[in-house]
Amino acid sequence: MLSTLEHQIHSLLELDPPRTKSLCVTLLGDAIGPHGGSIWLSDLIELVQPLGINERLLRTSVFRLVAQDWLQSERHGRRSLYRLSELGQELTTAASERIYFGTPADWNGEWTLVVLPRFGNSSLDGRSELRRELIWAGFGAIAPGIFALPRNQTGRAQKVLNKFKVADKALILGAHELNESKGLVINDLIAQCWDLDNVAQQYQNFCTTFEPMRDAIDQQTRPDQAFAVRALTIHEWRRIVLHDPQLPQQILPPSWPGHAARELCGQLYWKVFDLAEQHLNKVIQQDPTHYQPLKPYVYARFGRTERAAAPTAR
């Protein structure tokens, strides 16, 4: 008979199976990266099989990630070793800030604007890929060719513009709102610039799914179950938070569900963390050359500053 936690894991995998390629990126960034960032393909296959991913799907996804320069591979005889490429590491590091740390509480009202001017009859704003990338990075379209995001987001804007090789054709400006409630204020544009209703619903769904899972974890939880919970939690959290512009609290709707969802995610993450590490060690620690001891920076995730005692596995 399945335990409550096992049933919840199986139900989640049936209702919303993770995409293989995206799950690989999640695992490499969250679990493998802090141990040096390298993993044998055979070990990765063993890790993802309980998450509903078969070997054929995994191999196909890994090959695609290499072709897209997310991963790089090394051949060692008949074995393949994979790690994040330089580009993959850069993208993962940038995403980690949004995943594990969120938005700083303080905000001085500063905005970053990206302006895509018209040149003759052409407009950069007409390039749908560039527009989508800016929106994915959190920017909201406040007017044709003008995108905004709170705080100094120069680095994030430059990365997008450099990716499309248009940095010399766009403006990055800093701005402060000066209307002082005497005219149109940017808060009035929030709903049309960012799809916060959709993001809020995703956060609420996250809490509905993972609160029971948090409550089902107890002294009977096995290391393999804890690893599955950690992987599925971070994978779903990553999907949501990377589409959240993470606006300052001052301009968010009252009772923003993202705050409760982040607190839940952190609670669940640390509740299973040490048991999940036991499973990770069991599967891939046979190769100490490439599997390194856990890096201390991990313990700052979700606002944690020190290591707590590990739960006892049975």
CSV table of C-alpha atoms in Angstrom, one decimal:
chain,number,residue,atom,x,y,z
A,1,MET,CA,0.0,0.0,0.0
A,2,LEU,CA,1.4,3.4,-1.0
A,3,SER,CA,2.1,5.9,1.8
A,4,THR,CA,0.4,9.3,1.6
A,5,LEU,CA,3.6,10.9,0.4
A,6,GLU,CA,4.2,8.2,-2.3
A,7,HIS,CA,0.6,8.6,-3.5
A,8,GLN,CA,1.0,12.4,-3.8
A,9,ILE,CA,4.2,12.0,-5.7
A,10,HIS,CA,2.6,9.5,-8.1
A,11,SER,CA,-0.5,11.7,-8.6
A,12,LEU,CA,1.6,14.8,-9.4
A,13,LEU,CA,3.6,12.9,-12.0
A,14,GLU,CA,0.5,11.6,-13.6
A,15,LEU,CA,-1.4,14.9,-13.6
A,16,ASP,CA,1.6,17.1,-14.6
A,17,PRO,CA,4.6,15.1,-15.8
A,18,PRO,CA,7.8,17.2,-16.0
A,19,ARG,CA,9.3,18.0,-19.4
A,20,THR,CA,12.5,16.0,-19.7
A,21,LYS,CA,14.7,18.8,-21.0
A,22,SER,CA,13.5,21.3,-18.5
A,23,LEU,CA,13.8,18.8,-15.6
A,24,CYS,CA,17.5,18.1,-16.6
A,25,VAL,CA,18.2,21.8,-16.3
A,26,THR,CA,16.5,21.9,-12.9
A,27,LEU,CA,18.5,19.0,-11.6
A,28,LEU,CA,21.8,20.3,-12.9
A,29,GLY,CA,21.3,23.7,-11.4
A,30,ASP,CA,19.8,22.7,-8.1
A,31,ALA,CA,21.3,19.4,-7.1
A,32,ILE,CA,24.3,18.6,-9.4
A,33,GLY,CA,25.8,22.1,-9.6
A,34,PRO,CA,26.6,22.4,-5.8
A,35,HIS,CA,28.5,19.1,-6.2
A,36,GLY,CA,30.8,20.3,-8.9
A,37,GLY,CA,28.4,20.3,-11.8
A,38,SER,CA,29.3,17.0,-13.6
A,39,ILE,CA,27.4,13.8,-13.8
A,40,TRP,CA,27.7,10.6,-15.8
A,41,LEU,CA,24.8,9.9,-18.1
A,42,SER,CA,24.1,6.6,-16.5
A,43,ASP,CA,23.7,8.3,-13.1
A,44,LEU,CA,21.4,10.9,-14.5
A,45,ILE,CA,19.3,8.1,-16.0
A,46,GLU,CA,19.0,6.5,-12.6
A,47,LEU,CA,18.1,9.8,-10.9
A,48,VAL,CA,15.2,10.7,-13.3
A,49,GLN,CA,13.6,7.3,-13.7
A,50,PRO,CA,11.5,7.5,-10.5
A,51,LEU,CA,10.3,10.9,-11.9
A,52,GLY,CA,8.6,9.3,-14.8
A,53,ILE,CA,11.5,9.9,-17.3
A,54,ASN,CA,12.7,6.9,-19.3
A,55,GLU,CA,16.2,6.4,-20.8
A,56,ARG,CA,15.2,7.1,-24.4
A,57,LEU,CA,13.5,10.5,-23.5
A,58,LEU,CA,16.5,11.5,-21.3
A,59,ARG,CA,19.1,10.7,-24.0
A,60,THR,CA,17.1,12.7,-26.6
A,61,SER,CA,16.8,15.7,-24.3
A,62,VAL,CA,20.5,15.6,-23.3
A,63,PHE,CA,21.5,15.6,-26.9
A,64,ARG,CA,19.3,18.6,-27.6
A,65,LEU,CA,20.7,20.5,-24.6
A,66,VAL,CA,24.2,19.9,-26.0
A,67,ALA,CA,23.1,21.1,-29.4
A,68,GLN,CA,21.6,24.2,-27.9
A,69,ASP,CA,24.8,24.9,-25.9
A,70,TRP,CA,23.2,24.4,-22.5
A,71,LEU,CA,25.4,21.3,-21.8
A,72,GLN,CA,28.8,20.1,-22.8
A,73,SER,CA,29.8,16.5,-22.9
A,74,GLU,CA,33.0,14.5,-22.5
A,75,ARG,CA,33.6,11.0,-23.8
A,76,HIS,CA,35.4,8.6,-21.4
A,77,GLY,CA,35.6,5.3,-23.3
A,78,ARG,CA,32.0,4.2,-23.7
A,79,ARG,CA,30.7,6.5,-20.9
A,80,SER,CA,29.6,10.2,-21.3
A,81,LEU,CA,30.1,12.9,-18.7
A,82,TYR,CA,27.8,16.0,-18.8
A,83,ARG,CA,28.0,19.4,-17.3
A,84,LEU,CA,26.5,22.8,-17.8
A,85,SER,CA,28.3,24.8,-20.6
A,86,GLU,CA,29.6,28.3,-20.0
A,87,LEU,CA,26.3,29.6,-21.4
A,88,GLY,CA,24.3,27.2,-19.3
A,89,GLN,CA,26.1,28.1,-16.2
A,90,GLU,CA,25.6,31.8,-16.9
A,91,LEU,CA,21.8,31.3,-17.4
A,92,THR,CA,21.5,29.1,-14.4
A,93,THR,CA,23.3,31.5,-12.1
A,94,ALA,CA,21.1,34.4,-13.3
A,95,ALA,CA,18.0,32.3,-12.7
A,96,SER,CA,19.2,31.2,-9.2
A,97,GLU,CA,18.8,34.7,-7.9
A,98,ARG,CA,15.1,34.7,-8.8
A,99,ILE,CA,14.5,31.1,-7.7
A,100,TYR,CA,16.2,31.1,-4.3
A,101,PHE,CA,16.3,34.7,-3.2
A,102,GLY,CA,13.5,36.6,-4.9
A,103,THR,CA,13.0,40.3,-4.8
A,104,PRO,CA,14.8,42.5,-2.3
A,105,ALA,CA,12.4,44.1,0.2
A,106,ASP,CA,13.6,47.7,-0.3
A,107,TRP,CA,12.9,49.8,-3.4
A,108,ASN,CA,13.6,53.4,-4.0
A,109,GLY,CA,11.2,53.9,-6.9
A,110,GLU,CA,13.8,53.4,-9.6
A,111,TRP,CA,12.9,51.9,-13.0
A,112,THR,CA,14.9,50.6,-15.9
A,113,LEU,CA,13.6,51.4,-19.3
A,114,VAL,CA,14.5,49.6,-22.6
A,115,VAL,CA,13.6,51.8,-25.6
A,116,LEU,CA,13.6,50.3,-29.0
A,117,PRO,CA,13.6,53.2,-31.4
A,118,ARG,CA,12.3,53.2,-35.0
A,119,PHE,CA,14.9,53.4,-37.8
A,120,GLY,CA,13.3,54.5,-41.0
A,121,ASN,CA,10.4,52.2,-41.6
A,122,SER,CA,11.7,49.4,-39.4
A,123,SER,CA,11.1,48.9,-35.7
A,124,LEU,CA,13.0,46.5,-33.3
A,125,ASP,CA,9.7,46.2,-31.4
A,126,GLY,CA,8.4,44.3,-34.4
A,127,ARG,CA,10.8,41.5,-33.7
A,128,SER,CA,8.6,39.1,-31.7
A,129,GLU,CA,11.6,37.0,-30.4
A,130,LEU,CA,13.2,40.1,-28.9
A,131,ARG,CA,9.9,41.2,-27.3
A,132,ARG,CA,9.3,37.7,-25.9
A,133,GLU,CA,12.7,37.6,-24.4
A,134,LEU,CA,12.4,41.0,-22.7
A,135,ILE,CA,9.0,39.9,-21.3
A,136,TRP,CA,10.4,36.6,-20.1
A,137,ALA,CA,13.2,38.6,-18.4
A,138,GLY,CA,10.4,40.4,-16.4
A,139,PHE,CA,10.1,43.6,-18.5
A,140,GLY,CA,6.6,44.9,-19.1
A,141,ALA,CA,5.6,46.7,-22.3
A,142,ILE,CA,4.3,50.1,-21.1
A,143,ALA,CA,4.1,51.6,-24.6
A,144,PRO,CA,5.1,50.5,-28.2
A,145,GLY,CA,8.8,50.0,-28.2
A,146,ILE,CA,9.2,50.8,-24.4
A,147,PHE,CA,9.7,48.1,-21.8
A,148,ALA,CA,10.1,48.8,-18.0
A,149,LEU,CA,11.1,46.9,-14.9
A,150,PRO,CA,11.6,48.1,-11.4
A,151,ARG,CA,15.1,48.6,-9.9
A,152,ASN,CA,18.4,48.8,-11.8
A,153,GLN,CA,18.1,46.0,-14.2
A,154,THR,CA,20.8,47.2,-16.6
A,155,GLY,CA,22.6,43.8,-16.6
A,156,ARG,CA,19.5,41.9,-17.4
A,157,ALA,CA,18.6,44.2,-20.2
A,158,GLN,CA,22.0,44.1,-21.7
A,159,LYS,CA,22.1,40.3,-21.8
A,160,VAL,CA,18.8,40.3,-23.8
A,161,LEU,CA,20.0,42.9,-26.2
A,162,ASN,CA,23.4,41.3,-26.6
A,163,LYS,CA,21.8,37.9,-27.3
A,164,PHE,CA,20.0,39.5,-30.3
A,165,LYS,CA,23.0,41.6,-31.3
A,166,VAL,CA,21.0,44.9,-31.0
A,167,ALA,CA,22.7,46.6,-28.1
A,168,ASP,CA,23.8,49.4,-30.4
A,169,LYS,CA,20.3,50.0,-31.6
A,170,ALA,CA,18.4,50.3,-28.2
A,171,LEU,CA,18.5,52.6,-25.3
A,172,ILE,CA,18.7,51.5,-21.6
A,173,LEU,CA,17.6,54.3,-19.3
A,174,GLY,CA,17.0,54.8,-15.6
A,175,ALA,CA,13.8,56.5,-14.6
A,176,HIS,CA,11.8,57.7,-11.6
A,177,GLU,CA,8.1,58.4,-11.6
A,178,LEU,CA,7.5,62.2,-11.3
A,179,ASN,CA,3.7,62.5,-11.6
A,180,GLU,CA,3.3,62.4,-7.8
A,181,SER,CA,-0.4,61.3,-8.2
A,182,LYS,CA,-1.2,64.4,-10.3
A,183,GLY,CA,-1.7,62.4,-13.5
A,184,LEU,CA,-1.3,58.9,-14.8
A,185,VAL,CA,0.8,56.8,-12.4
A,186,ILE,CA,2.6,53.6,-13.4
A,187,ASN,CA,0.6,51.6,-10.9
A,188,ASP,CA,-2.4,52.2,-13.2
A,189,LEU,CA,-0.6,50.3,-15.9
A,190,ILE,CA,0.5,47.3,-13.9
A,191,ALA,CA,-2.5,45.1,-15.0
A,192,GLN,CA,-2.0,45.8,-18.7
A,193,CYS,CA,1.8,45.5,-18.6
A,194,TRP,CA,2.2,42.3,-16.6
A,195,ASP,CA,-0.1,39.3,-16.4
A,196,LEU,CA,-0.2,39.2,-12.6
A,197,ASP,CA,-3.5,37.4,-12.5
A,198,ASN,CA,-2.1,34.4,-14.2
A,199,VAL,CA,1.1,34.4,-12.1
A,200,ALA,CA,-1.0,34.7,-8.9
A,201,GLN,CA,-3.1,31.7,-9.9
A,202,GLN,CA,0.0,29.6,-10.5
A,203,TYR,CA,1.3,30.5,-7.0
A,204,GLN,CA,-2.1,29.5,-5.5
A,205,ASN,CA,-2.0,26.2,-7.4
A,206,PHE,CA,1.6,25.7,-6.1
A,207,CYS,CA,0.4,26.0,-2.5
A,208,THR,CA,-2.6,23.7,-3.1
A,209,THR,CA,-0.3,21.0,-4.6
A,210,PHE,CA,2.6,21.2,-2.2
A,211,GLU,CA,1.1,22.1,1.2
A,212,PRO,CA,-0.2,18.5,1.6
A,213,MET,CA,3.1,17.1,0.5
A,214,ARG,CA,4.9,19.2,3.1
A,215,ASP,CA,2.6,17.9,5.8
A,216,ALA,CA,3.0,14.3,4.7
A,217,ILE,CA,6.8,14.2,5.2
A,218,ASP,CA,7.7,12.5,8.5
A,219,GLN,CA,10.2,10.1,10.1
A,220,GLN,CA,9.1,7.4,7.7
A,221,THR,CA,10.1,9.4,4.6
A,222,ARG,CA,12.8,7.6,2.6
A,223,PRO,CA,15.8,9.4,0.9
A,224,ASP,CA,14.5,8.5,-2.6
A,225,GLN,CA,11.1,10.0,-1.8
A,226,ALA,CA,12.8,13.1,-0.3
A,227,PHE,CA,14.8,13.5,-3.5
A,228,ALA,CA,11.7,13.2,-5.7
A,229,VAL,CA,9.9,15.9,-3.5
A,230,ARG,CA,12.9,18.2,-3.8
A,231,ALA,CA,13.2,17.8,-7.5
A,232,LEU,CA,9.5,18.2,-8.2
A,233,THR,CA,9.1,21.2,-5.9
A,234,ILE,CA,12.0,23.1,-7.3
A,235,HIS,CA,11.1,22.2,-10.9
A,236,GLU,CA,7.5,23.6,-10.5
A,237,TRP,CA,8.8,26.6,-8.5
A,238,ARG,CA,11.3,27.4,-11.2
A,239,ARG,CA,8.6,27.2,-13.9
A,240,ILE,CA,6.5,29.8,-12.0
A,241,VAL,CA,9.1,32.2,-10.6
A,242,LEU,CA,11.0,32.6,-13.9
A,243,HIS,CA,7.7,34.0,-15.4
A,244,ASP,CA,7.1,36.3,-12.5
A,245,PRO,CA,8.4,39.8,-13.0
A,246,GLN,CA,9.0,39.9,-9.2
A,247,LEU,CA,7.7,43.5,-8.8
A,248,PRO,CA,8.4,45.3,-5.6
A,249,GLN,CA,5.9,44.8,-2.8
A,250,GLN,CA,4.8,48.4,-3.0
A,251,ILE,CA,3.2,47.9,-6.3
A,252,LEU,CA,1.9,44.4,-6.0
A,253,PRO,CA,-1.8,43.7,-5.2
A,254,PRO,CA,-2.7,43.2,-1.6
A,255,SER,CA,-2.1,39.7,-0.1
A,256,TRP,CA,0.1,38.7,-3.1
A,257,PRO,CA,0.1,34.9,-3.0
A,258,GLY,CA,3.7,34.7,-4.2
A,259,HIS,CA,4.9,35.5,-0.6
A,260,ALA,CA,3.1,32.5,0.9
A,261,ALA,CA,4.2,30.3,-2.0
A,262,ARG,CA,7.9,31.3,-1.5
A,263,GLU,CA,7.7,30.6,2.2
A,264,LEU,CA,6.1,27.2,1.5
A,265,CYS,CA,8.8,26.3,-1.1
A,266,GLY,CA,11.6,27.2,1.4
A,267,GLN,CA,10.0,25.1,4.1
A,268,LEU,CA,9.5,22.1,1.9
A,269,TYR,CA,13.0,22.4,0.4
A,270,TRP,CA,14.7,22.3,3.7
A,271,LYS,CA,12.4,19.8,5.2
A,272,VAL,CA,13.6,17.2,2.7
A,273,PHE,CA,17.1,18.5,1.8
A,274,ASP,CA,19.3,16.3,3.9
A,275,LEU,CA,17.4,13.1,3.1
A,276,ALA,CA,17.5,14.1,-0.6
A,277,GLU,CA,21.3,14.5,-0.3
A,278,GLN,CA,21.6,11.0,1.1
A,279,HIS,CA,19.9,9.7,-2.1
A,280,LEU,CA,22.0,11.8,-4.3
A,281,ASN,CA,25.2,10.5,-2.6
A,282,LYS,CA,24.0,7.0,-2.9
A,283,VAL,CA,23.4,7.2,-6.6
A,284,ILE,CA,26.5,9.2,-7.8
A,285,GLN,CA,29.1,9.4,-5.1
A,286,GLN,CA,30.9,6.4,-6.6
A,287,ASP,CA,33.0,8.8,-8.6
A,288,PRO,CA,34.7,11.2,-6.2
A,289,THR,CA,36.8,12.7,-9.0
A,290,HIS,CA,33.7,14.4,-10.5
A,291,TYR,CA,31.3,14.4,-7.5
A,292,GLN,CA,32.5,17.0,-5.1
A,293,PRO,CA,31.4,17.7,-1.5
A,294,LEU,CA,28.4,20.0,-1.2
A,295,LYS,CA,29.3,23.7,-1.6
A,296,PRO,CA,28.5,25.9,1.4
A,297,TYR,CA,26.7,28.5,-0.7
A,298,VAL,CA,23.7,26.2,-0.9
A,299,TYR,CA,22.8,26.9,2.7
A,300,ALA,CA,21.9,30.5,1.9
A,301,ARG,CA,19.0,29.4,-0.3
A,302,PHE,CA,15.5,30.6,0.7
A,303,GLY,CA,16.9,32.8,3.3
A,304,ARG,CA,18.6,30.1,5.3
A,305,THR,CA,22.0,31.0,6.9
A,306,GLU,CA,23.1,27.9,8.7
A,307,ARG,CA,22.8,24.2,8.5
A,308,ALA,CA,20.2,22.4,10.6
A,309,ALA,CA,20.2,18.9,11.9
A,310,ALA,CA,19.3,16.3,9.3
A,311,PRO,CA,16.2,14.2,9.8
A,312,THR,CA,16.9,10.5,10.4
A,313,ALA,CA,16.2,8.1,7.6
A,314,ARG,CA,14.6,4.8,8.4
